[in-house]
Short mmCIF file of N, CA and C in Angstrom, two decimals:
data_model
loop_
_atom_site.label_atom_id
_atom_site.label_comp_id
_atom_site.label_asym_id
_atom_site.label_seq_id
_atom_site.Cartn_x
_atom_site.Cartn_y
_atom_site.Cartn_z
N UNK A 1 8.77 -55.29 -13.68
CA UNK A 1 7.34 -55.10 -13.83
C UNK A 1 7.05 -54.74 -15.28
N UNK A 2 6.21 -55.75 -16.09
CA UNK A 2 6.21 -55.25 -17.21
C UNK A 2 4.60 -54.24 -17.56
N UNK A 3 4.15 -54.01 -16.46
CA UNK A 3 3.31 -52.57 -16.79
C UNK A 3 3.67 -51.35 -16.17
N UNK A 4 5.43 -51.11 -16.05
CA UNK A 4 5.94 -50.08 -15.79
C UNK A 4 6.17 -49.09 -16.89
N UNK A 5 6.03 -48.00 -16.89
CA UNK A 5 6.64 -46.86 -17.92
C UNK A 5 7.39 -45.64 -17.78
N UNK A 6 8.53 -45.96 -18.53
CA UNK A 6 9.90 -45.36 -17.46
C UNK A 6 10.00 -43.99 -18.53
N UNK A 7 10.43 -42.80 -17.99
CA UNK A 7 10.92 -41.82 -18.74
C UNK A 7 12.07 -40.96 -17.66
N UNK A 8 11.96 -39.46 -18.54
CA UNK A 8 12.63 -38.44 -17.48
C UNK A 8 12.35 -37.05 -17.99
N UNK A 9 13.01 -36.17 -17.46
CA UNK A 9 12.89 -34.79 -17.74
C UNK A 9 14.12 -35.00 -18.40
N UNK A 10 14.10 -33.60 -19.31
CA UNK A 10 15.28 -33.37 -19.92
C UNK A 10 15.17 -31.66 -19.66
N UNK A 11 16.34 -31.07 -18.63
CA UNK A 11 17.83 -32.24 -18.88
C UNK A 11 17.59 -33.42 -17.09
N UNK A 12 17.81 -34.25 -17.19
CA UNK A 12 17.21 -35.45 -16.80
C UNK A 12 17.79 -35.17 -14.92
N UNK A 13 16.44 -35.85 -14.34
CA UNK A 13 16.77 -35.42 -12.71
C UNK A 13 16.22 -36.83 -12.22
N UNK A 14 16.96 -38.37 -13.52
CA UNK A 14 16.66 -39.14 -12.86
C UNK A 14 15.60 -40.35 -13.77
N UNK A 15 15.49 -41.51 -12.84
CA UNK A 15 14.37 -41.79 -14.03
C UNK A 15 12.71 -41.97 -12.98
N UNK A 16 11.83 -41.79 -13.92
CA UNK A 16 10.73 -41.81 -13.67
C UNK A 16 10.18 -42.75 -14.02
N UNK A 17 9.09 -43.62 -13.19
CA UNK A 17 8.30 -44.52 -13.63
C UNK A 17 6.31 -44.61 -13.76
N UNK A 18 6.24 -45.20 -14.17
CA UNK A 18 4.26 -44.69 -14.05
C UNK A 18 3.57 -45.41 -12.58
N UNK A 19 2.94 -44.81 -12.37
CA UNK A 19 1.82 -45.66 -10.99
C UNK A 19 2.60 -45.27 -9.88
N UNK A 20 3.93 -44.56 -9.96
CA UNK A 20 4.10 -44.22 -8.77
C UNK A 20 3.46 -43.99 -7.56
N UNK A 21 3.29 -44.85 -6.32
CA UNK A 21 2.49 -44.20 -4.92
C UNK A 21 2.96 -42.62 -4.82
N UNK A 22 3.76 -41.86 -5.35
CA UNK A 22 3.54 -40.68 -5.18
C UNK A 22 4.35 -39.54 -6.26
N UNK A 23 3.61 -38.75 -6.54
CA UNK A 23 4.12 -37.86 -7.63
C UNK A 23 5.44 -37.53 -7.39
N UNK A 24 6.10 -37.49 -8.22
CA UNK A 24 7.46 -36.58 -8.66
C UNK A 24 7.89 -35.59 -8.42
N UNK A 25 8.72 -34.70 -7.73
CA UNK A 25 8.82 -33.42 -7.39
C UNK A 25 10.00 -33.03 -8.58
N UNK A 26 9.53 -31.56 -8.76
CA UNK A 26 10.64 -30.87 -10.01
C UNK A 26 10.54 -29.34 -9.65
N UNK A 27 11.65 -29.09 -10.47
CA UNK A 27 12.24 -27.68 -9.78
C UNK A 27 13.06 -27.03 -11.19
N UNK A 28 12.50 -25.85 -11.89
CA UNK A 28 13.59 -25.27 -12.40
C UNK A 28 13.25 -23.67 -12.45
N UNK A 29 14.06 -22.99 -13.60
CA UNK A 29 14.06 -21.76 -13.08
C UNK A 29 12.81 -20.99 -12.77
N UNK A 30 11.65 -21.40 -13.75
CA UNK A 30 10.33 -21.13 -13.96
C UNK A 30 9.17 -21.37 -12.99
N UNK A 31 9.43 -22.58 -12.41
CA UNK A 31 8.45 -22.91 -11.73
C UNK A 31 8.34 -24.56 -11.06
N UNK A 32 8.05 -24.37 -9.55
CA UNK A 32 8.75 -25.44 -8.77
C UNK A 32 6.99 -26.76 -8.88
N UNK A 33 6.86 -27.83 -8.80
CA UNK A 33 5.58 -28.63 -8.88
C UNK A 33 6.07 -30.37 -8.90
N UNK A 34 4.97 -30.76 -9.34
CA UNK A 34 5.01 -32.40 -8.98
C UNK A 34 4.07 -33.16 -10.34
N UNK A 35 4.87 -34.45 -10.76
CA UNK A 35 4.30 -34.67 -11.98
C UNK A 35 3.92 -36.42 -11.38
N UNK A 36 2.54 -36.59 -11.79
CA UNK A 36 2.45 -38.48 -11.85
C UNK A 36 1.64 -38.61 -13.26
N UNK A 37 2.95 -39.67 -13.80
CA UNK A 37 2.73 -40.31 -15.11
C UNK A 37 1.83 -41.85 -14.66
N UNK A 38 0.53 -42.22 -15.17
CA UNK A 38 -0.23 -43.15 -15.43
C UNK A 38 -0.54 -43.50 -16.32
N UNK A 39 -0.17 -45.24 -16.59
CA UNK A 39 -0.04 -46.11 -17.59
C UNK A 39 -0.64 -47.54 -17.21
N UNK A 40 -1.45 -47.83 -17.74
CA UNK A 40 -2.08 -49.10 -18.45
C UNK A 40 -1.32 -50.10 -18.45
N UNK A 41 -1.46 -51.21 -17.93
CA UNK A 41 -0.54 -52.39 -18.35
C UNK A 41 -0.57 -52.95 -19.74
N UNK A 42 -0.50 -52.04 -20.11
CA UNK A 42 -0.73 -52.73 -22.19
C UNK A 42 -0.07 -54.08 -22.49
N UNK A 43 0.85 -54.22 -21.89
CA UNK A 43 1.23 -56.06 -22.61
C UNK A 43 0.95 -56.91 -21.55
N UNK A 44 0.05 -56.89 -20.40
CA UNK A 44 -0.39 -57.75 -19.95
C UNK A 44 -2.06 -57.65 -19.70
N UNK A 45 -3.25 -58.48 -21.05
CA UNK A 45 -4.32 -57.85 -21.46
C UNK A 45 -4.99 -58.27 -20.01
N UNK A 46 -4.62 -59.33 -19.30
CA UNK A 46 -5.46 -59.87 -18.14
C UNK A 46 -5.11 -58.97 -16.91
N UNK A 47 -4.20 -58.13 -16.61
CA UNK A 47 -4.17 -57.64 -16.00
C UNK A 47 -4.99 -56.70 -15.56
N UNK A 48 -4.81 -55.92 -17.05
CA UNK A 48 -5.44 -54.68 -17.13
C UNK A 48 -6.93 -54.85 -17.06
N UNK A 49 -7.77 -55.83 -17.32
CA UNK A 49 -8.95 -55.79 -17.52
C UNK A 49 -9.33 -56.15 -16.00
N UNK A 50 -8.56 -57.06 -15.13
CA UNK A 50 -8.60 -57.17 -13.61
C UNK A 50 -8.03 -55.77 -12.79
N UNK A 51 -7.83 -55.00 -13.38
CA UNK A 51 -8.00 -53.69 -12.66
C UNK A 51 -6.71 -53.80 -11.12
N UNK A 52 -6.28 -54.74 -10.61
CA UNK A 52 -5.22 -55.28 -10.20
C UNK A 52 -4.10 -54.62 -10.15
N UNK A 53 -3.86 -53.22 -10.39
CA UNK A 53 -2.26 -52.30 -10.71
C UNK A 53 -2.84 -51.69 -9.66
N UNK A 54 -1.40 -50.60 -9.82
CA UNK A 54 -1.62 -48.98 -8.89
C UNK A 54 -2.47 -48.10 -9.56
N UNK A 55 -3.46 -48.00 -9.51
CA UNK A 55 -4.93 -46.33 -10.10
C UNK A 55 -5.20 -47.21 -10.85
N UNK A 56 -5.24 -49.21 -11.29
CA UNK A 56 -6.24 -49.78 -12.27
C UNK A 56 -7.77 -48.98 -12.00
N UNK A 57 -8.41 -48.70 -10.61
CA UNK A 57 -9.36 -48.46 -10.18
C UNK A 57 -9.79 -47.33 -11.77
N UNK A 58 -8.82 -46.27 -11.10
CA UNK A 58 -9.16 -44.98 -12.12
C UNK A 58 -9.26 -45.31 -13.12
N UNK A 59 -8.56 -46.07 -14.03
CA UNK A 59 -8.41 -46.23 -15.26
C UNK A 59 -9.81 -47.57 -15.88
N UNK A 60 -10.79 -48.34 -14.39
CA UNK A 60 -11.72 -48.77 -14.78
C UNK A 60 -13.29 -48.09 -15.88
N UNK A 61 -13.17 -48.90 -17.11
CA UNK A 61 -13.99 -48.28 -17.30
C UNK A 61 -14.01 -47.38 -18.60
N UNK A 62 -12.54 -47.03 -18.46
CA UNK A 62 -11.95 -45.54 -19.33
C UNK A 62 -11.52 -46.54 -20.86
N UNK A 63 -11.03 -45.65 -22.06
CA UNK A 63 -10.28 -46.46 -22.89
C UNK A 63 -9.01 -45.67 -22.98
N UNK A 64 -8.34 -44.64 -22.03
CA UNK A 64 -7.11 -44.03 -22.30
C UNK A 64 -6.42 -45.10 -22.05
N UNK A 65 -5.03 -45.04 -22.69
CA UNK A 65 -4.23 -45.95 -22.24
C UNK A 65 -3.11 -45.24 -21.13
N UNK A 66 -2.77 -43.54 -21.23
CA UNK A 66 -2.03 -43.12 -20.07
C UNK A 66 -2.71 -41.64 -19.78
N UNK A 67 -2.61 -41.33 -18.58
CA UNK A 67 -2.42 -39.92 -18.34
C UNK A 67 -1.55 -39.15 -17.61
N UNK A 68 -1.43 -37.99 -17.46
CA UNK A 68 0.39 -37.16 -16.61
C UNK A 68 -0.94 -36.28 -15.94
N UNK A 69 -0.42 -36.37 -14.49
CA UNK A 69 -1.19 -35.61 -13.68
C UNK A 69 0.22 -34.40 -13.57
N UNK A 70 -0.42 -33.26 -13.76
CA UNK A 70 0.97 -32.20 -13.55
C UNK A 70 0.27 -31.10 -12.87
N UNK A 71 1.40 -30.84 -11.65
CA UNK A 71 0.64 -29.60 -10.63
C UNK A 71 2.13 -28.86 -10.26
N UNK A 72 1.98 -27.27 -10.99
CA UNK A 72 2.72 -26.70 -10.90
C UNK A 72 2.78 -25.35 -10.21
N UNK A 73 3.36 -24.64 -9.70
CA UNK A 73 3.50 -23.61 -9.01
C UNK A 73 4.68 -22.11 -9.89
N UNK A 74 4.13 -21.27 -10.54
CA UNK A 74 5.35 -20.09 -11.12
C UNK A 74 6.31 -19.60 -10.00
N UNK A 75 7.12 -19.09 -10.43
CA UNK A 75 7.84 -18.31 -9.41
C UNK A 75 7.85 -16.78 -9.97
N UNK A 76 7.39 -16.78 -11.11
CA UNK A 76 7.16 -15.00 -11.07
C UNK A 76 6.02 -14.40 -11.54
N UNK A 77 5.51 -13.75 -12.02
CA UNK A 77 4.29 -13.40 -12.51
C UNK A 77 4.38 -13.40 -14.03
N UNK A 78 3.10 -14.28 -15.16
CA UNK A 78 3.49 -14.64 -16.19
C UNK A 78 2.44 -13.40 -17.01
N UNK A 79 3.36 -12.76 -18.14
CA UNK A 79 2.71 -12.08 -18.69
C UNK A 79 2.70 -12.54 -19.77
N UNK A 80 2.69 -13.61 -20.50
CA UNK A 80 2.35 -14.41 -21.62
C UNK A 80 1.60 -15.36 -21.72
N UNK A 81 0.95 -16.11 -23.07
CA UNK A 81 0.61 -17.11 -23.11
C UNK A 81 1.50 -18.25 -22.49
N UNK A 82 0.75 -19.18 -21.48
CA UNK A 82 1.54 -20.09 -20.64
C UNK A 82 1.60 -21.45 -21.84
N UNK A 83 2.43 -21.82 -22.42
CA UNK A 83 2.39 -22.57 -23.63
C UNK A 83 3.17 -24.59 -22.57
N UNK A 84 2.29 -25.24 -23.51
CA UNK A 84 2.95 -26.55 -22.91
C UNK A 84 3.24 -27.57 -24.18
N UNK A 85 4.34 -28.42 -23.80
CA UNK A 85 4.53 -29.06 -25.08
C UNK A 85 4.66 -30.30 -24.85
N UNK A 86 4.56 -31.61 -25.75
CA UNK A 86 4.98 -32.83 -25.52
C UNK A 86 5.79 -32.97 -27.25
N UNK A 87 6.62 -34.17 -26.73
CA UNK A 87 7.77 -34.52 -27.74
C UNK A 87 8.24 -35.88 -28.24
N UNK A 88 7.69 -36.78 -28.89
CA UNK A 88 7.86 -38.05 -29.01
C UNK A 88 9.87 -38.05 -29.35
N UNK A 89 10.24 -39.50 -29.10
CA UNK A 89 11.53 -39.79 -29.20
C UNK A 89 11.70 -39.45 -30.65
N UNK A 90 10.64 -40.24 -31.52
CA UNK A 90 11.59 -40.33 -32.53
C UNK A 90 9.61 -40.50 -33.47
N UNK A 91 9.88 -40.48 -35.08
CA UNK A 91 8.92 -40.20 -36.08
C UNK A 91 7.98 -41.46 -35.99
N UNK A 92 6.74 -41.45 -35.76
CA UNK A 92 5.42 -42.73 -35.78
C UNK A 92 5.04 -43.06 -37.19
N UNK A 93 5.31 -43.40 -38.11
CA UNK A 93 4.19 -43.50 -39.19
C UNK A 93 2.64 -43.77 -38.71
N UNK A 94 1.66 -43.49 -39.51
CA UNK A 94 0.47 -43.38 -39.56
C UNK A 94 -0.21 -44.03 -40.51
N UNK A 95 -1.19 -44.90 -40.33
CA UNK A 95 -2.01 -44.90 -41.22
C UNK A 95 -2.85 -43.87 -41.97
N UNK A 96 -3.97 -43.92 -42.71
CA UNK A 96 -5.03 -42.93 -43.16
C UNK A 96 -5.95 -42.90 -42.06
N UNK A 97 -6.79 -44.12 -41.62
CA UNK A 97 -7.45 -43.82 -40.71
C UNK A 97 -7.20 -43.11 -39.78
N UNK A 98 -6.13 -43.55 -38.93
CA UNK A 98 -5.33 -42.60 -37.82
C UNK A 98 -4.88 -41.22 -37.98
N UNK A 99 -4.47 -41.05 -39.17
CA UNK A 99 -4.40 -39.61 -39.84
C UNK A 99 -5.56 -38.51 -39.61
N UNK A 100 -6.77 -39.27 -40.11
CA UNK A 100 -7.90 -37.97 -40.18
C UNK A 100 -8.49 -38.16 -38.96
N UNK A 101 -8.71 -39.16 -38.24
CA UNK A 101 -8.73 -39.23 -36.25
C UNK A 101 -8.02 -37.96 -35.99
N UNK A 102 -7.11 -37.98 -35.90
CA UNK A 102 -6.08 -37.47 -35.32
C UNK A 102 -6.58 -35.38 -35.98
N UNK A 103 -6.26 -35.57 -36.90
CA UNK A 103 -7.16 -34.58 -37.68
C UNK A 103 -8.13 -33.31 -37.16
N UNK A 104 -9.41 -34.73 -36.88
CA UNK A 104 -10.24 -34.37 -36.16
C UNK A 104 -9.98 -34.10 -34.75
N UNK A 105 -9.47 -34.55 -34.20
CA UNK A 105 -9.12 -34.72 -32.73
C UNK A 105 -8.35 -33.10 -32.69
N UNK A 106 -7.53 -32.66 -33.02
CA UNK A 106 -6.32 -31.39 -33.34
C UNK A 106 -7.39 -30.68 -33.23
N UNK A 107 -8.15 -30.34 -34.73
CA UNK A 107 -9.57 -29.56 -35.03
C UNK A 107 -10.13 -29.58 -33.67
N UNK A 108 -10.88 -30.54 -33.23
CA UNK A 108 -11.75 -29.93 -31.90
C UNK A 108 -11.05 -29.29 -30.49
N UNK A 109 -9.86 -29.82 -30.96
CA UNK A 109 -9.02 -28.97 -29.16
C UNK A 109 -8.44 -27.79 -30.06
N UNK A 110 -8.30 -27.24 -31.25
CA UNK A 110 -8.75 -25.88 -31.84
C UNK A 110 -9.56 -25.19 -31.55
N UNK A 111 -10.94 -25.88 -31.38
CA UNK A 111 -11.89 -25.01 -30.98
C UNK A 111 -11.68 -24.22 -29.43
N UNK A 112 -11.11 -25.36 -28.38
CA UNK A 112 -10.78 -24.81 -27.10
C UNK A 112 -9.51 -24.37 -26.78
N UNK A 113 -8.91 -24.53 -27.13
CA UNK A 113 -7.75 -23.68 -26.97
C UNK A 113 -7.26 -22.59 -27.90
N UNK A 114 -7.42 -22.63 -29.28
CA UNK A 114 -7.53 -21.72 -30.00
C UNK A 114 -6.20 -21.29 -30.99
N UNK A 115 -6.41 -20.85 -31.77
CA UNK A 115 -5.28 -21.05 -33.06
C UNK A 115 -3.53 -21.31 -32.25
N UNK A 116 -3.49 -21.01 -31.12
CA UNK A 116 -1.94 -21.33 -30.76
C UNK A 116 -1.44 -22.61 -31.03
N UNK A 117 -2.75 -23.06 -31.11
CA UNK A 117 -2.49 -24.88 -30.77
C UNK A 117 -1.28 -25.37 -32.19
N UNK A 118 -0.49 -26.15 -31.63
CA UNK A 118 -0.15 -26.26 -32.79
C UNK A 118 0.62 -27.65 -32.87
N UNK A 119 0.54 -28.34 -33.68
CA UNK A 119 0.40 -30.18 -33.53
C UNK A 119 1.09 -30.47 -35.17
N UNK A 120 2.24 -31.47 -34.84
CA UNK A 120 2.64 -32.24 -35.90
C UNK A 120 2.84 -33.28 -35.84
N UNK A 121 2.92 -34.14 -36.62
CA UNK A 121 3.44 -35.27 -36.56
C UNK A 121 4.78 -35.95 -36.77
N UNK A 122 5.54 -34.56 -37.13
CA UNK A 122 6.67 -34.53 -37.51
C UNK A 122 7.14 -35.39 -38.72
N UNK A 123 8.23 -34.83 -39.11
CA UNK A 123 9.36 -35.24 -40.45
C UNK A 123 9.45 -36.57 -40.69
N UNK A 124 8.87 -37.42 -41.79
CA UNK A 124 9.78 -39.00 -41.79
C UNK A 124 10.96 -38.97 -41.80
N UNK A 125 12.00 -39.68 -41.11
CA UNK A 125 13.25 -39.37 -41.70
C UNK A 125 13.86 -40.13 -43.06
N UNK A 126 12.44 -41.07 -43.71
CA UNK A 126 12.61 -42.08 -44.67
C UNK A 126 12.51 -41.00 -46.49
N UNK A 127 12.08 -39.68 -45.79
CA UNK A 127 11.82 -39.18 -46.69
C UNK A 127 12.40 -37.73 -47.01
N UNK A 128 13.51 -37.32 -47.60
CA UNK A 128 13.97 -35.89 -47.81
C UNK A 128 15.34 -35.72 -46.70
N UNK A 129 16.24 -35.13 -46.76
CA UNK A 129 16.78 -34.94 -45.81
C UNK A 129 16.73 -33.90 -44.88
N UNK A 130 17.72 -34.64 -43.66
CA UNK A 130 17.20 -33.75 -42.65
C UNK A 130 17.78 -31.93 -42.54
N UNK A 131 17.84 -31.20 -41.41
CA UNK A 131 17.12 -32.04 -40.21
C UNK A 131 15.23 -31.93 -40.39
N UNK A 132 14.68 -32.67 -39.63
CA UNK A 132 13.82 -33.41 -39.56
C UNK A 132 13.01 -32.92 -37.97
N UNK A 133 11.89 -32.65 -38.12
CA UNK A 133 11.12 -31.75 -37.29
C UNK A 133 10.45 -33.03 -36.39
N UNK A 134 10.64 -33.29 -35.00
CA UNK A 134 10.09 -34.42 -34.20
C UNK A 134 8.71 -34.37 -33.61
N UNK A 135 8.09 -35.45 -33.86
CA UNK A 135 6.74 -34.95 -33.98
C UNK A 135 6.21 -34.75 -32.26
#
């Protein structure tokens, strides 16, 4: 299926794909829940615009190309900021345009979430040596 999108947890319980008929179950020391990754058929443009996948419905309409539905449960009582992170494989270059988008975009989920936020784009590795901070 080429509007599948495969990943995993790390440290890995397997592989995961997007549109799953049903969320993911996960378990670690912190806190037990269920994750569904949704993705766009991006290399097939007729598809996607025929709405024709698993949640095309949801995604009618929208211009995201994915979203992670995540529903989690603690197992103890949290007396800290509950912090969440995402981690690309490896360094994106950027244009300028995409740069100050992006910019802006950081800046306004600053406003709602508030100075913790904290967003890079990480290290080129074309430039300086490492190691090299992943964006």
């Amino acid at each position: 299926q080429d509007h599948v999108l495969q990943g995993t947890f790390v440290p890995s319980t397997g592989m995961l794909e997007s549109n799953a008929a049903q969320a993911y179950a996960f378990e670690n020391e912190n806190c037990t829940g269920c994750v569904l990754p949704l993705h766009r058929p991006t290399t097939n443009a007729a598809l996607d615009k025929s709405c024709q996948y698993p949640y095309g419905d949801h995604f009618k309409g929208k211009k995201r190309l994915w979203e992670v539905r995540l529903q989690f449960k603690v197992k103890r009582d949290v007396d800290a900021p509950l912090r969440f992170g995402i981690e690309l494989e490896g360094y994106v270059p950027l244009g300028a345009a995409a740069r100050r988008m992006m910019g802006v975009t950081v800046a306004a989920l600053r406003q709602v979430a508030g100075k913790d936020l904290y967003h890079s784009v990480g290290d080129d590795p074309k430039v300086g040596a490492g190691p090299h901070e992943k964006p």
